[in-house]
mmCIF file of C-alpha atoms in Angstrom:
data_model
loop_
_atom_site.group_PDB
_atom_site.id
_atom_site.type_symbol
_atom_site.label_atom_id
_atom_site.label_comp_id
_atom_site.label_asym_id
_atom_site.label_seq_id
_atom_site.Cartn_x
_atom_site.Cartn_y
_atom_site.Cartn_z
ATOM 1 C CA MET K 1 0.000 0.000 0.000
ATOM 2 C CA LYS K 2 2.651 2.475 1.089
ATOM 3 C CA LYS K 3 4.673 1.578 -1.943
ATOM 4 C CA THR K 4 1.738 2.299 -4.247
ATOM 5 C CA ILE K 5 1.253 5.735 -2.676
ATOM 6 C CA VAL K 6 4.927 6.614 -3.099
ATOM 7 C CA MET K 7 4.852 5.419 -6.699
ATOM 8 C CA THR K 8 1.714 7.385 -7.466
ATOM 9 C CA ALA K 9 3.176 10.507 -5.887
ATOM 10 C CA MET K 10 6.301 10.147 -8.004
ATOM 11 C CA ILE K 11 4.348 9.729 -11.188
ATOM 12 C CA VAL K 12 2.213 12.755 -10.408
ATOM 13 C CA ALA K 13 5.309 14.820 -9.635
ATOM 14 C CA MET K 14 6.929 13.777 -12.912
ATOM 15 C CA ALA K 15 3.826 14.585 -14.903
ATOM 16 C CA MET K 16 3.680 18.040 -13.359
ATOM 17 C CA MET K 17 7.190 19.018 -14.420
ATOM 18 C CA PRO K 18 7.368 21.027 -17.644
ATOM 19 C CA ALA K 19 8.078 18.867 -20.643
ATOM 20 C CA ASN K 20 11.439 20.405 -21.466
ATOM 21 C CA THR K 21 12.846 19.351 -18.100
ATOM 22 C CA TRP K 22 13.282 16.030 -19.801
ATOM 23 C CA SER K 23 14.735 17.082 -23.109
ATOM 24 C CA ARG K 24 18.306 18.250 -23.228
ATOM 25 C CA ASP K 25 19.115 21.860 -24.101
ATOM 26 C CA ARG K 26 20.809 21.553 -27.470
ATOM 27 C CA GLY K 27 20.893 25.275 -28.194
ATOM 28 C CA VAL K 28 23.927 27.384 -29.102
ATOM 29 C CA LYS K 29 26.076 28.054 -26.024
ATOM 30 C CA ASP K 30 28.685 30.385 -27.489
ATOM 31 C CA GLU K 31 27.797 33.920 -26.351
ATOM 32 C CA LEU K 32 29.366 35.759 -29.294
ATOM 33 C CA THR K 33 27.544 33.570 -31.798
ATOM 34 C CA LYS K 34 24.305 33.978 -29.849
ATOM 35 C CA THR K 35 24.568 37.762 -29.915
ATOM 36 C CA GLU K 36 25.756 38.241 -33.472
ATOM 37 C CA CYS K 37 23.816 35.496 -35.229
ATOM 38 C CA GLY K 38 20.699 35.910 -33.114
ATOM 39 C CA ALA K 39 20.064 39.604 -33.815
ATOM 40 C CA CYS K 40 17.890 39.277 -36.923
ATOM 41 C CA HIS K 41 16.595 35.732 -36.471
ATOM 42 C CA MET K 42 16.901 32.885 -34.015
ATOM 43 C CA VAL K 43 20.464 31.634 -33.757
ATOM 44 C CA PHE K 44 20.428 28.454 -35.870
ATOM 45 C CA GLN K 45 22.100 25.341 -34.475
ATOM 46 C CA PRO K 46 25.276 24.568 -36.418
ATOM 47 C CA ARG K 47 24.463 20.846 -36.535
ATOM 48 C CA PHE K 48 21.930 21.442 -39.331
ATOM 49 C CA LEU K 49 24.560 22.281 -41.953
ATOM 50 C CA PRO K 50 27.978 20.833 -42.826
ATOM 51 C CA ALA K 51 31.182 22.824 -42.243
ATOM 52 C CA VAL K 52 31.504 23.956 -45.853
ATOM 53 C CA SER K 53 28.060 25.580 -45.690
ATOM 54 C CA TRP K 54 29.063 27.635 -42.656
ATOM 55 C CA THR K 55 32.343 28.634 -44.270
ATOM 56 C CA ASN K 56 30.424 29.832 -47.315
ATOM 57 C CA ILE K 57 27.925 31.768 -45.198
ATOM 58 C CA MET K 58 30.676 33.366 -43.119
ATOM 59 C CA SER K 59 32.665 34.448 -46.172
ATOM 60 C CA ASP K 60 29.792 36.471 -47.638
ATOM 61 C CA LEU K 61 28.215 38.301 -44.685
ATOM 62 C CA GLY K 62 28.088 41.605 -46.556
ATOM 63 C CA ASN K 63 25.490 40.027 -48.812
ATOM 64 C CA HIS K 64 23.689 37.716 -46.413
ATOM 65 C CA PHE K 65 20.421 36.608 -47.999
ATOM 66 C CA GLY K 66 19.971 40.149 -49.262
ATOM 67 C CA GLU K 67 20.969 41.685 -45.939
ATOM 68 C CA ASP K 68 24.151 43.346 -44.678
ATOM 69 C CA ALA K 69 25.347 41.220 -41.747
ATOM 70 C CA SER K 70 29.028 42.098 -41.939
ATOM 71 C CA LEU K 71 31.221 41.724 -38.850
ATOM 72 C CA ASP K 72 34.641 42.836 -37.713
ATOM 73 C CA GLU K 73 37.256 40.262 -38.711
ATOM 74 C CA GLU K 74 37.974 39.083 -35.161
ATOM 75 C CA SER K 75 34.328 38.222 -34.407
ATOM 76 C CA ARG K 76 33.876 36.731 -37.850
ATOM 77 C CA THR K 77 36.803 34.323 -37.409
ATOM 78 C CA LYS K 78 35.735 33.270 -33.912
ATOM 79 C CA ILE K 79 32.137 32.599 -34.935
ATOM 80 C CA GLU K 80 33.176 30.683 -38.036
ATOM 81 C CA ALA K 81 35.426 28.462 -35.901
ATOM 82 C CA TYR K 82 32.545 27.728 -33.524
ATOM 83 C CA LEU K 83 30.108 26.921 -36.323
ATOM 84 C CA VAL K 84 32.585 24.714 -38.188
ATOM 85 C CA LYS K 85 33.519 22.811 -35.036
ATOM 86 C CA ASN K 86 29.873 22.044 -34.241
ATOM 87 C CA ALA K 87 28.714 21.513 -37.807
ATOM 88 C CA ARG K 88 26.960 18.462 -39.212
ATOM 89 C CA LYS K 89 29.664 15.833 -39.635
ATOM 90 C CA LYS K 90 28.736 14.716 -43.143
ATOM 91 C CA GLU K 91 27.909 16.649 -46.243
ATOM 92 C CA PHE K 92 24.556 15.920 -47.903
ATOM 93 C CA LYS K 93 25.230 13.016 -50.282
ATOM 94 C CA TYR K 94 22.140 13.627 -52.418
ATOM 95 C CA ILE K 95 23.716 16.839 -53.637
ATOM 96 C CA GLY K 96 26.588 14.985 -55.251
ATOM 97 C CA ASN K 97 29.188 17.321 -56.686
ATOM 98 C CA GLY K 98 26.871 20.318 -56.387
ATOM 99 C CA THR K 99 27.150 23.090 -53.817
ATOM 100 C CA GLN K 100 26.049 22.204 -50.292
ATOM 101 C CA PRO K 101 23.006 24.250 -49.199
ATOM 102 C CA ILE K 102 23.372 27.446 -47.185
ATOM 103 C CA ARG K 103 19.715 27.342 -46.170
ATOM 104 C CA ILE K 104 18.384 24.853 -43.647
ATOM 105 C CA THR K 105 14.962 25.411 -45.183
ATOM 106 C CA GLU K 106 16.184 24.060 -48.537
ATOM 107 C CA ILE K 107 17.533 20.760 -47.270
ATOM 108 C CA ARG K 108 15.653 17.747 -48.591
ATOM 109 C CA TRP K 109 14.701 16.296 -45.174
ATOM 110 C CA PHE K 110 13.524 19.744 -44.044
ATOM 111 C CA LYS K 111 11.190 20.044 -46.984
ATOM 112 C CA ARG K 112 9.920 16.480 -46.533
ATOM 113 C CA GLU K 113 9.367 17.040 -42.805
ATOM 114 C CA HIS K 114 7.325 20.201 -43.395
ATOM 115 C CA ARG K 115 5.416 19.311 -46.537
ATOM 116 C CA ASN K 116 1.680 19.020 -45.744
ATOM 117 C CA GLU K 117 2.413 19.672 -42.071
ATOM 118 C CA VAL K 118 2.209 23.448 -41.968
ATOM 119 C CA SER K 119 -1.188 25.134 -41.873
ATOM 120 C CA LYS K 120 -1.805 28.372 -43.788
ATOM 121 C CA ARG K 121 -2.424 30.132 -40.511
ATOM 122 C CA ALA K 122 0.856 28.983 -38.950
ATOM 123 C CA MET K 123 2.725 30.012 -42.092
ATOM 124 C CA LYS K 124 1.145 33.456 -42.065
ATOM 125 C CA ARG K 125 2.123 33.951 -38.441
ATOM 126 C CA ALA K 126 5.706 32.804 -39.066
ATOM 127 C CA GLY K 127 6.092 34.866 -42.252
ATOM 128 C CA THR K 128 8.995 32.708 -43.398
ATOM 129 C CA MET K 129 10.013 29.088 -42.861
ATOM 130 C CA ALA K 130 13.299 30.390 -41.450
ATOM 131 C CA ASN K 131 11.340 31.703 -38.446
ATOM 132 C CA CYS K 132 11.571 28.379 -36.578
ATOM 133 C CA VAL K 133 10.569 29.846 -33.180
ATOM 134 C CA ALA K 134 7.165 30.880 -34.499
ATOM 135 C CA CYS K 135 6.169 27.207 -34.732
ATOM 136 C CA HIS K 136 8.657 25.418 -32.471
ATOM 137 C CA LYS K 137 8.637 26.974 -29.004
ATOM 138 C CA GLY K 138 11.786 25.093 -28.022
ATOM 139 C CA ALA K 139 13.705 25.931 -31.216
ATOM 140 C CA GLU K 140 16.361 28.045 -29.488
ATOM 141 C CA LYS K 141 17.109 25.015 -27.329
ATOM 142 C CA GLY K 142 17.249 22.819 -30.387
ATOM 143 C CA GLN K 143 13.923 21.141 -29.568
ATOM 144 C CA TYR K 144 11.651 20.609 -32.563
ATOM 145 C CA ASP K 145 9.463 17.648 -31.631
ATOM 146 C CA ASP K 146 7.124 19.694 -29.471
ATOM 147 C CA ASP K 147 4.004 19.996 -31.572
ATOM 148 C CA MET I 1 19.896 84.112 -1.739
ATOM 149 C CA LYS I 2 19.273 85.432 -5.236
ATOM 150 C CA LYS I 3 22.523 83.900 -6.326
ATOM 151 C CA THR I 4 21.517 80.496 -4.986
ATOM 152 C CA LEU I 5 18.237 80.669 -6.858
ATOM 153 C CA LEU I 6 20.045 81.601 -10.046
ATOM 154 C CA VAL I 7 22.437 78.697 -9.653
ATOM 155 C CA ILE I 8 19.579 76.306 -8.982
ATOM 156 C CA SER I 9 17.499 77.503 -11.906
ATOM 157 C CA THR I 10 20.510 77.316 -14.207
ATOM 158 C CA ALA I 11 21.158 73.759 -13.058
ATOM 159 C CA VAL I 12 17.507 72.866 -13.730
ATOM 160 C CA MET I 13 17.655 74.404 -17.185
ATOM 161 C CA VAL I 14 20.830 72.541 -18.058
ATOM 162 C CA ALA I 15 19.246 69.300 -16.850
ATOM 163 C CA LEU I 16 16.175 69.950 -18.991
ATOM 164 C CA ALA I 17 18.197 70.730 -22.078
ATOM 165 C CA ALA I 18 20.248 67.552 -21.788
ATOM 166 C CA PRO I 19 18.828 64.329 -23.296
ATOM 167 C CA ALA I 20 16.238 63.193 -20.780
ATOM 168 C CA PHE I 21 16.755 59.442 -20.886
ATOM 169 C CA ALA I 22 20.479 59.044 -21.453
ATOM 170 C CA GLY I 23 22.753 57.460 -18.845
ATOM 171 C CA ALA I 24 26.522 57.807 -18.573
ATOM 172 C CA LYS I 25 27.184 55.239 -21.307
ATOM 173 C CA GLN I 26 24.807 56.917 -23.733
ATOM 174 C CA ASP I 27 26.412 60.286 -22.984
ATOM 175 C CA ALA I 28 29.832 58.831 -23.760
ATOM 176 C CA VAL I 29 28.606 57.561 -27.129
ATOM 177 C CA MET I 30 27.100 60.967 -27.931
ATOM 178 C CA ASP I 31 30.336 62.696 -26.894
ATOM 179 C CA HIS I 32 32.236 60.538 -29.349
ATOM 180 C CA TYR I 33 30.148 61.884 -32.233
ATOM 181 C CA LYS I 34 30.128 65.442 -30.885
ATOM 182 C CA LYS I 35 33.922 65.484 -30.998
ATOM 183 C CA LEU I 36 33.882 64.450 -34.657
ATOM 184 C CA ALA I 37 31.131 66.879 -35.691
ATOM 185 C CA LYS I 38 31.494 70.411 -37.002
ATOM 186 C CA GLY I 39 28.190 71.768 -35.730
ATOM 187 C CA SER I 40 25.631 70.638 -33.184
ATOM 188 C CA PHE I 41 23.021 67.898 -33.475
ATOM 189 C CA SER I 42 19.291 68.333 -33.861
ATOM 190 C CA ALA I 43 16.536 65.923 -32.819
ATOM 191 C CA GLU I 44 14.247 67.566 -35.405
ATOM 192 C CA ARG I 45 16.672 66.764 -38.244
ATOM 193 C CA GLY I 46 17.095 63.284 -36.773
ATOM 194 C CA LYS I 47 13.351 62.755 -36.910
ATOM 195 C CA ALA I 48 13.216 63.809 -40.559
ATOM 196 C CA PHE I 49 16.154 61.543 -41.410
ATOM 197 C CA TYR I 50 14.561 58.610 -39.577
ATOM 198 C CA SER I 51 11.225 58.971 -41.394
ATOM 199 C CA ALA I 52 12.560 59.851 -44.841
ATOM 200 C CA VAL I 53 12.284 57.452 -47.771
ATOM 201 C CA HIS I 54 15.772 57.205 -49.262
ATOM 202 C CA THR I 55 17.047 55.987 -52.593
ATOM 203 C CA GLY I 56 20.361 54.315 -53.353
ATOM 204 C CA GLY I 57 19.992 51.419 -50.946
ATOM 205 C CA LYS I 58 18.055 48.180 -51.124
ATOM 206 C CA PRO I 59 14.560 48.584 -52.592
ATOM 207 C CA ALA I 60 13.065 46.364 -49.880
ATOM 208 C CA THR I 61 14.242 48.683 -47.088
ATOM 209 C CA PRO I 62 14.185 52.332 -48.258
ATOM 210 C CA SER I 63 13.767 53.812 -44.759
ATOM 211 C CA CYS I 64 14.877 53.324 -41.171
ATOM 212 C CA THR I 65 11.180 52.867 -40.469
ATOM 213 C CA SER I 66 11.085 49.782 -42.734
ATOM 214 C CA CYS I 67 12.395 47.745 -39.803
ATOM 215 C CA HIS I 68 12.132 50.087 -36.805
ATOM 216 C CA THR I 69 8.483 51.126 -37.480
ATOM 217 C CA LYS I 70 7.128 54.629 -38.000
ATOM 218 C CA SER I 71 7.159 55.455 -34.308
ATOM 219 C CA PRO I 72 10.508 55.096 -32.522
ATOM 220 C CA THR I 73 8.617 53.813 -29.489
ATOM 221 C CA GLY I 74 7.091 50.943 -31.472
ATOM 222 C CA THR I 75 8.399 47.378 -31.724
ATOM 223 C CA GLY I 76 9.999 46.764 -35.094
ATOM 224 C CA GLN I 77 10.617 43.642 -37.109
ATOM 225 C CA THR I 78 13.571 42.258 -39.036
ATOM 226 C CA ARG I 79 13.210 40.828 -42.523
ATOM 227 C CA ALA I 80 13.314 37.400 -40.900
ATOM 228 C CA ASN I 81 10.317 38.406 -38.738
ATOM 229 C CA LYS I 82 12.121 38.711 -35.425
ATOM 230 C CA PRO I 83 10.831 41.568 -33.224
ATOM 231 C CA ILE I 84 13.156 44.561 -32.694
ATOM 232 C CA ALA I 85 12.858 46.358 -29.354
ATOM 233 C CA PRO I 86 12.023 50.098 -29.737
ATOM 234 C CA MET I 87 14.833 52.507 -30.606
ATOM 235 C CA ALA I 88 13.509 55.234 -28.274
ATOM 236 C CA LEU I 89 15.712 55.450 -25.200
ATOM 237 C CA SER I 90 12.686 55.922 -22.928
ATOM 238 C CA LYS I 91 11.490 52.449 -23.945
ATOM 239 C CA SER I 92 14.862 50.728 -24.309
ATOM 240 C CA PRO I 93 17.216 52.376 -21.802
ATOM 241 C CA ASP I 94 20.053 49.968 -22.642
ATOM 242 C CA ARG I 95 20.374 51.089 -26.239
ATOM 243 C CA PHE I 96 23.224 53.219 -27.647
ATOM 244 C CA GLY I 97 25.500 52.448 -24.687
ATOM 245 C CA ASP I 98 28.105 50.486 -26.623
ATOM 246 C CA LEU I 99 29.906 52.445 -29.330
ATOM 247 C CA LYS I 100 31.110 49.316 -31.116
ATOM 248 C CA LYS I 101 27.560 47.996 -31.396
ATOM 249 C CA VAL I 102 26.207 51.383 -32.474
ATOM 250 C CA GLU I 103 28.854 51.708 -35.193
ATOM 251 C CA LYS I 104 28.236 48.150 -36.393
ATOM 252 C CA TRP I 105 24.524 48.810 -36.922
ATOM 253 C CA PHE I 106 24.978 52.280 -38.409
ATOM 254 C CA GLY I 107 27.339 50.604 -40.865
ATOM 255 C CA ARG I 108 24.974 47.826 -41.883
ATOM 256 C CA ASN I 109 21.750 49.820 -41.835
ATOM 257 C CA CYS I 110 23.038 52.937 -43.587
ATOM 258 C CA ARG I 111 24.492 50.772 -46.371
ATOM 259 C CA SER I 112 21.153 48.924 -46.652
ATOM 260 C CA VAL I 113 18.947 52.011 -46.604
ATOM 261 C CA LEU I 114 21.117 54.676 -48.276
ATOM 262 C CA GLY I 115 23.659 52.580 -50.141
ATOM 263 C CA ARG I 116 26.472 54.432 -48.362
ATOM 264 C CA GLU I 117 27.867 55.153 -44.895
ATOM 265 C CA CYS I 118 25.989 57.728 -42.806
ATOM 266 C CA THR I 119 27.758 61.001 -42.065
ATOM 267 C CA VAL I 120 28.672 62.018 -38.516
ATOM 268 C CA GLN I 121 25.925 64.650 -38.737
ATOM 269 C CA GLU I 122 23.281 62.067 -39.682
ATOM 270 C CA LYS I 123 24.379 59.719 -36.899
ATOM 271 C CA GLY I 124 24.387 62.461 -34.272
ATOM 272 C CA ASP I 125 21.003 63.804 -35.359
ATOM 273 C CA PHE I 126 19.537 60.292 -35.305
ATOM 274 C CA LEU I 127 20.860 59.704 -31.782
ATOM 275 C CA ALA I 128 19.653 63.124 -30.592
ATOM 276 C CA PHE I 129 16.177 62.158 -31.787
ATOM 277 C CA MET I 130 16.226 58.754 -30.106
ATOM 278 C CA TYR I 131 17.644 60.180 -26.868
ATOM 279 C CA SER I 132 14.742 62.641 -26.749
ATOM 280 C CA GLN I 133 12.077 59.967 -27.307
#
């Protein structure tokens, strides 16, 4: 009897904790990257793109998806090193000899994952598929399986 | 007695003339531009510059208000739909306290909106406007 009560209490306590207590924070930890690459949009986790993609992004910040995101050379080098170190280990094979993507939203699995999943209303609210936080509350912590 | 009153009223007037919301850091940033400028700065000119529709930059963002909204006390939005806290110092007292950050954004945003760097006069006028809001 006592045992059952203890067990029940534990289960209730666990159920009451917020869901993300259980999922690991996989967000960007580097402060410089958080500040500089989180000013105009959420700071994207480097693990989504291979190293070469980050190198390409970081070498053309003056023309960053139509925006001027240029940085002083010291910050630029530091951030590139962080992104490259934490990048996706393998390049996307399906691309073959072509250029690796610089958009997460153009990766094949990303498109497959979102096709038919996104309502018109959610899309209108987000404005752009790059606005991950609009649909994934835990996106900054790297949590996308919330909804 | 009269003298004391005069001193007090002068002090009050000076305090009123100075930007109302600026702290020590914001004053230091303003001083940096004042030293480089030939004349003085005007919040009125800053307001006009902020609201003006410019040519020479990117067609998608012809004005500071394209991202920062018409009212400097309003919450703006980046092109990637992230909210931007108001530029007005009364609403965002931490703004304009870090010269390196201020220069970085003047650089990017002036190139985007005007297709060139902003002049010291334009920067100072813009800040004078935001400090007064």
